[in-house]
Amino acid sequence: MKNFKKIISLSLLTIIGLTAVTGCSGKSADSDSETIRVGVCAGPYGDMFSEAIAPSLEEKGYKVDITEFSDYVQPNNALAENEIDVNMFQHSTYLKQFSEEHGLDLTYITEIPTAAMGVFSDKYKSLDDAKDGATVAIPNDDTNLSRALRVLAQTGIITLSPDIDPAKATVDDISENPKNLSFTEVSAEILPSVLDSTDFAVINGNYAIGAGLKLSDAVYNEELAEGYFNVIAVRTSDKDAQFAKDIVDIVHSDKFRSVIEDENNQYSAFARPSAYND
């Protein structure tokens, strides 16, 4: 982390220095191209930006500088602190909740195709085969924890109380658990690493893919609801900026869709948001 902070600090100093020389923030020293600083997490969404969005931005004359973060906290803080201009790693429900909890003025400009959350197991081929008292690892952050419980409820292996807000569900809100499942809460990004020590793990699609898991190998794949498609976020003050409009246009272009729908790419099995073909 210390090395990472040094890199960010050096990048900021470089940007400040360029501003002093050119008198124009965000401009490259050797051209008049605007630099778009992008934050991603390791996995398919960083790949998606690099492969399906960045080339078209470069064709429009932008320079693209991508920074990879190691968790779900840094990219939003970096965006709010003007260390990056865009991030692409989270669904809109998480963005809204994180922004409210931390007092950040962030918004999203478009949804993108998204890898659904999956229930994975190294020991079972089906949730129906789970033994009494089977262990299940789920994310420990509030948004993804409630999402994981809703995914399990979709399968019928548990039932959530009808009296609660499903978006805020916790393990205490499970009303029926006929197999007496035991739950362990861990950081979302390390869930793939606990597969060998638990019976099932409910894993975000991007972390599953990043760990070399195939979505098709999950014993169950989530039916994505509105609010759980990943998004491209910016500072609210930039939502009408030209670079934001250009990104939205690219995401709704035939060229973007050709990358997503290529069966040789990892994105071909991703769920599409309702406005995907607009």
Short mmCIF file of C-alpha atoms in Angstrom, two decimals:
data_model
loop_
_atom_site.label_atom_id
_atom_site.label_comp_id
_atom_site.label_asym_id
_atom_site.label_seq_id
_atom_site.Cartn_x
_atom_site.Cartn_y
_atom_site.Cartn_z
CA MET A 1 0.00 0.00 0.00
CA LYS A 2 2.87 2.39 0.73
CA ASN A 3 4.23 1.87 -2.80
CA PHE A 4 0.75 2.40 -4.20
CA LYS A 5 0.34 5.67 -2.33
CA LYS A 6 3.73 6.81 -3.63
CA ILE A 7 2.59 6.06 -7.18
CA ILE A 8 -0.61 8.08 -6.67
CA SER A 9 1.37 10.93 -5.10
CA LEU A 10 3.85 10.98 -7.97
CA SER A 11 0.99 10.93 -10.46
CA LEU A 12 -0.64 13.89 -8.75
CA LEU A 13 2.64 15.82 -8.71
CA THR A 14 3.07 15.10 -12.41
CA ILE A 15 -0.44 16.37 -13.16
CA ILE A 16 0.17 19.51 -11.08
CA GLY A 17 3.44 20.10 -12.91
CA LEU A 18 1.80 19.71 -16.30
CA THR A 19 -0.95 22.12 -15.28
CA ALA A 20 1.64 24.74 -14.38
CA VAL A 21 3.39 24.31 -17.72
CA THR A 22 0.39 24.18 -20.03
CA GLY A 23 -2.14 26.14 -18.00
CA CYS A 24 -4.71 23.42 -18.72
CA SER A 25 -5.61 20.71 -16.18
CA GLY A 26 -5.73 17.16 -17.50
CA LYS A 27 -3.68 17.85 -20.61
CA SER A 28 -0.69 15.84 -21.74
CA ALA A 29 2.65 17.65 -22.04
CA ASP A 30 3.31 16.30 -25.52
CA SER A 31 -0.12 16.82 -27.08
CA ASP A 32 -3.40 18.62 -26.67
CA SER A 33 -5.20 15.37 -25.83
CA GLU A 34 -7.24 15.31 -22.63
CA THR A 35 -6.21 12.51 -20.26
CA ILE A 36 -9.01 10.50 -18.68
CA ARG A 37 -7.88 8.87 -15.44
CA VAL A 38 -9.79 5.63 -14.85
CA GLY A 39 -10.02 3.52 -11.69
CA VAL A 40 -10.83 -0.20 -11.83
CA CYS A 41 -10.41 -3.30 -9.69
CA ALA A 42 -8.56 -6.39 -10.83
CA GLY A 43 -10.75 -8.57 -13.00
CA PRO A 44 -13.08 -8.38 -16.00
CA TYR A 45 -14.26 -4.76 -15.66
CA GLY A 46 -10.75 -3.41 -15.93
CA ASP A 47 -10.35 -5.64 -18.98
CA MET A 48 -13.66 -4.43 -20.35
CA PHE A 49 -12.64 -0.80 -20.10
CA SER A 50 -9.28 -1.52 -21.74
CA GLU A 51 -10.69 -3.62 -24.55
CA ALA A 52 -14.14 -2.20 -25.26
CA ILE A 53 -14.01 1.48 -24.19
CA ALA A 54 -10.45 2.81 -24.15
CA PRO A 55 -9.74 2.19 -27.88
CA SER A 56 -12.76 4.29 -28.88
CA LEU A 57 -11.79 7.04 -26.45
CA GLU A 58 -8.33 7.10 -28.00
CA GLU A 59 -9.90 7.34 -31.45
CA LYS A 60 -11.72 10.43 -30.19
CA GLY A 61 -8.37 11.94 -29.20
CA TYR A 62 -8.26 11.17 -25.48
CA LYS A 63 -5.39 9.61 -23.60
CA VAL A 64 -6.48 6.92 -21.13
CA ASP A 65 -4.62 6.31 -17.85
CA ILE A 66 -5.93 3.25 -15.96
CA THR A 67 -5.16 2.65 -12.26
CA GLU A 68 -5.96 -0.74 -10.70
CA PHE A 69 -7.17 -0.74 -7.10
CA SER A 70 -7.15 -3.69 -4.71
CA ASP A 71 -10.48 -3.20 -2.92
CA TYR A 72 -13.95 -1.65 -3.19
CA VAL A 73 -13.19 1.40 -1.03
CA GLN A 74 -10.27 3.15 -2.73
CA PRO A 75 -11.82 3.74 -6.20
CA ASN A 76 -14.70 5.85 -4.85
CA ASN A 77 -12.49 7.79 -2.46
CA ALA A 78 -9.98 8.44 -5.25
CA LEU A 79 -12.79 9.63 -7.53
CA ALA A 80 -14.16 11.98 -4.88
CA GLU A 81 -10.67 13.35 -4.19
CA ASN A 82 -10.04 14.06 -7.91
CA GLU A 83 -7.25 11.49 -8.15
CA ILE A 84 -9.16 9.80 -10.99
CA ASP A 85 -11.97 10.99 -13.28
CA VAL A 86 -13.98 7.79 -13.74
CA ASN A 87 -14.32 4.43 -12.06
CA MET A 88 -15.87 1.17 -13.22
CA PHE A 89 -16.11 -1.65 -10.68
CA GLN A 90 -19.39 -1.45 -8.71
CA HIS A 91 -23.13 -1.76 -9.07
CA SER A 92 -25.37 1.26 -8.59
CA THR A 93 -26.76 0.10 -5.24
CA TYR A 94 -23.27 -0.07 -3.75
CA LEU A 95 -22.36 3.32 -5.27
CA LYS A 96 -25.44 4.95 -3.73
CA GLN A 97 -24.94 3.41 -0.31
CA PHE A 98 -21.20 4.11 -0.19
CA SER A 99 -21.70 7.71 -1.30
CA GLU A 100 -24.38 8.32 1.33
CA GLU A 101 -22.36 6.73 4.14
CA HIS A 102 -19.18 8.66 3.28
CA GLY A 103 -20.72 11.95 2.16
CA LEU A 104 -19.43 11.69 -1.42
CA ASP A 105 -21.05 13.46 -4.37
CA LEU A 106 -20.76 10.73 -7.01
CA THR A 107 -23.15 9.50 -9.66
CA TYR A 108 -23.21 6.98 -12.49
CA ILE A 109 -23.56 7.80 -16.15
CA THR A 110 -24.41 4.38 -17.60
CA GLU A 111 -24.84 0.72 -16.71
CA ILE A 112 -22.67 -1.96 -18.32
CA PRO A 113 -22.94 -5.72 -18.92
CA THR A 114 -22.32 -7.46 -15.62
CA ALA A 115 -21.12 -10.82 -14.36
CA ALA A 116 -23.77 -12.12 -11.99
CA MET A 117 -22.97 -13.30 -8.48
CA GLY A 118 -22.58 -17.05 -8.31
CA VAL A 119 -22.75 -19.83 -5.74
CA PHE A 120 -19.58 -21.91 -6.11
CA SER A 121 -18.45 -25.15 -4.50
CA ASP A 122 -15.45 -27.44 -4.74
CA LYS A 123 -17.40 -30.17 -2.92
CA TYR A 124 -20.91 -30.20 -4.35
CA LYS A 125 -22.44 -30.15 -7.81
CA SER A 126 -25.77 -28.82 -6.56
CA LEU A 127 -27.17 -26.94 -3.60
CA ASP A 128 -29.69 -29.76 -3.29
CA ASP A 129 -26.81 -32.04 -2.28
CA ALA A 130 -25.80 -29.85 0.67
CA LYS A 131 -25.62 -31.75 3.94
CA ASP A 132 -27.21 -30.54 7.16
CA GLY A 133 -25.01 -27.87 8.71
CA ALA A 134 -23.12 -27.11 5.48
CA THR A 135 -20.94 -23.98 5.63
CA VAL A 136 -21.49 -21.01 3.33
CA ALA A 137 -19.06 -18.08 2.91
CA ILE A 138 -20.67 -14.76 2.00
CA PRO A 139 -19.37 -11.17 1.60
CA ASN A 140 -19.06 -9.12 4.78
CA ASP A 141 -19.93 -5.68 3.36
CA ASP A 142 -23.58 -4.76 3.88
CA THR A 143 -24.58 -4.37 0.24
CA ASN A 144 -23.08 -7.60 -1.06
CA LEU A 145 -24.04 -9.54 2.07
CA SER A 146 -27.72 -8.78 1.55
CA ARG A 147 -27.30 -9.51 -2.15
CA ALA A 148 -25.72 -12.90 -1.41
CA LEU A 149 -28.61 -13.80 0.88
CA ARG A 150 -31.09 -12.84 -1.84
CA VAL A 151 -29.21 -15.06 -4.28
CA LEU A 152 -29.47 -17.97 -1.85
CA ALA A 153 -33.15 -17.18 -1.37
CA GLN A 154 -33.60 -17.35 -5.17
CA THR A 155 -32.44 -20.97 -5.00
CA GLY A 156 -34.94 -21.84 -2.28
CA ILE A 157 -32.31 -23.15 0.13
CA ILE A 158 -33.19 -20.36 2.59
CA THR A 159 -36.13 -18.00 3.02
CA LEU A 160 -35.87 -14.38 4.09
CA SER A 161 -38.43 -12.81 6.38
CA PRO A 162 -41.12 -11.01 4.34
CA ASP A 163 -41.18 -8.20 6.90
CA ILE A 164 -37.71 -6.83 6.12
CA ASP A 165 -36.18 -4.72 3.36
CA PRO A 166 -34.37 -7.32 1.21
CA ALA A 167 -31.70 -4.71 0.32
CA LYS A 168 -30.74 -4.60 4.01
CA ALA A 169 -31.05 -8.30 4.82
CA THR A 170 -28.65 -9.90 7.28
CA VAL A 171 -28.23 -13.48 8.45
CA ASP A 172 -30.57 -12.63 11.34
CA ASP A 173 -33.34 -12.04 8.79
CA ILE A 174 -33.36 -15.65 7.58
CA SER A 175 -36.78 -17.04 8.51
CA GLU A 176 -36.30 -20.56 7.17
CA ASN A 177 -33.03 -22.51 6.98
CA PRO A 178 -34.06 -26.17 6.65
CA LYS A 179 -30.50 -27.40 6.06
CA ASN A 180 -29.17 -25.44 9.05
CA LEU A 181 -26.58 -23.70 6.91
CA SER A 182 -23.75 -22.03 8.83
CA PHE A 183 -22.59 -18.66 7.49
CA THR A 184 -19.13 -17.12 7.53
CA GLU A 185 -18.70 -13.49 6.49
CA VAL A 186 -15.42 -12.55 4.75
CA SER A 187 -14.18 -9.77 2.46
CA ALA A 188 -15.73 -10.11 -0.99
CA GLU A 189 -12.38 -10.07 -2.79
CA ILE A 190 -11.01 -13.10 -0.92
CA LEU A 191 -14.06 -15.35 -1.25
CA PRO A 192 -12.53 -17.46 -4.05
CA SER A 193 -9.61 -18.31 -1.75
CA VAL A 194 -11.87 -19.87 0.91
CA LEU A 195 -13.56 -22.35 -1.42
CA ASP A 196 -11.32 -25.16 -0.18
CA SER A 197 -12.29 -24.53 3.45
CA THR A 198 -16.06 -24.12 3.07
CA ASP A 199 -18.87 -26.02 1.39
CA PHE A 200 -20.21 -23.13 -0.66
CA ALA A 201 -19.16 -19.54 -1.36
CA VAL A 202 -21.33 -16.81 -2.84
CA ILE A 203 -18.91 -14.83 -5.00
CA ASN A 204 -19.23 -11.63 -7.04
CA GLY A 205 -18.80 -12.43 -10.72
CA ASN A 206 -15.77 -10.18 -11.21
CA TYR A 207 -13.88 -11.76 -8.32
CA ALA A 208 -14.80 -15.24 -9.51
CA ILE A 209 -13.46 -14.54 -12.99
CA GLY A 210 -10.39 -12.79 -11.60
CA ALA A 211 -9.61 -15.95 -9.63
CA GLY A 212 -9.91 -18.17 -12.70
CA LEU A 213 -13.38 -19.53 -11.93
CA LYS A 214 -15.86 -19.99 -14.76
CA LEU A 215 -19.35 -18.60 -14.27
CA SER A 216 -20.67 -21.72 -15.98
CA ASP A 217 -19.16 -23.83 -13.19
CA ALA A 218 -21.24 -22.17 -10.46
CA VAL A 219 -23.90 -24.37 -8.90
CA TYR A 220 -26.21 -21.36 -9.25
CA ASN A 221 -26.00 -18.00 -11.05
CA GLU A 222 -27.87 -14.96 -9.80
CA GLU A 223 -30.85 -13.53 -11.62
CA LEU A 224 -29.74 -9.90 -11.71
CA ALA A 225 -32.24 -7.30 -10.53
CA GLU A 226 -32.24 -3.58 -11.27
CA GLY A 227 -29.68 -1.81 -9.14
CA TYR A 228 -27.18 -4.65 -9.40
CA PHE A 229 -25.77 -4.01 -12.84
CA ASN A 230 -22.31 -2.48 -12.71
CA VAL A 231 -21.93 1.15 -13.65
CA ILE A 232 -19.45 3.77 -14.77
CA ALA A 233 -19.25 6.47 -12.10
CA VAL A 234 -18.03 10.07 -12.13
CA ARG A 235 -18.15 13.04 -9.79
CA THR A 236 -21.63 14.52 -10.02
CA SER A 237 -20.11 17.81 -11.19
CA ASP A 238 -18.74 15.96 -14.25
CA LYS A 239 -21.87 14.05 -15.26
CA ASP A 240 -22.53 16.43 -18.16
CA ALA A 241 -18.87 16.87 -19.12
CA GLN A 242 -17.92 16.02 -22.70
CA PHE A 243 -15.75 13.08 -21.68
CA ALA A 244 -18.71 11.59 -19.76
CA LYS A 245 -20.99 12.00 -22.77
CA ASP A 246 -18.38 10.39 -25.00
CA ILE A 247 -18.09 7.39 -22.67
CA VAL A 248 -21.87 6.92 -22.66
CA ASP A 249 -21.96 7.08 -26.47
CA ILE A 250 -19.22 4.45 -26.68
CA VAL A 251 -20.98 2.06 -24.27
CA HIS A 252 -24.09 2.24 -26.45
CA SER A 253 -22.21 1.77 -29.72
CA ASP A 254 -22.06 -1.20 -32.08
CA LYS A 255 -18.30 -1.35 -31.59
CA PHE A 256 -18.68 -1.83 -27.83
CA ARG A 257 -21.35 -4.49 -28.34
CA SER A 258 -19.16 -6.37 -30.81
CA VAL A 259 -16.52 -6.83 -28.09
CA ILE A 260 -19.07 -7.87 -25.46
CA GLU A 261 -20.82 -10.38 -27.70
CA ASP A 262 -17.68 -12.01 -29.08
CA GLU A 263 -17.94 -15.61 -27.85
CA ASN A 264 -14.17 -15.71 -27.42
CA ASN A 265 -14.36 -12.97 -24.79
CA GLN A 266 -15.20 -13.42 -21.12
CA TYR A 267 -18.08 -10.96 -21.33
CA SER A 268 -20.32 -12.99 -23.66
CA ALA A 269 -22.11 -14.65 -20.72
CA PHE A 270 -22.61 -11.39 -18.80
CA ALA A 271 -26.13 -10.16 -18.08
CA ARG A 272 -27.17 -7.12 -20.17
CA PRO A 273 -28.86 -4.07 -18.64
CA SER A 274 -32.23 -3.00 -20.05
CA ALA A 275 -30.72 -0.10 -22.04
CA TYR A 276 -27.97 -2.24 -23.57
CA ASN A 277 -29.30 -1.98 -27.13
CA ASP A 278 -30.31 1.69 -26.94
#
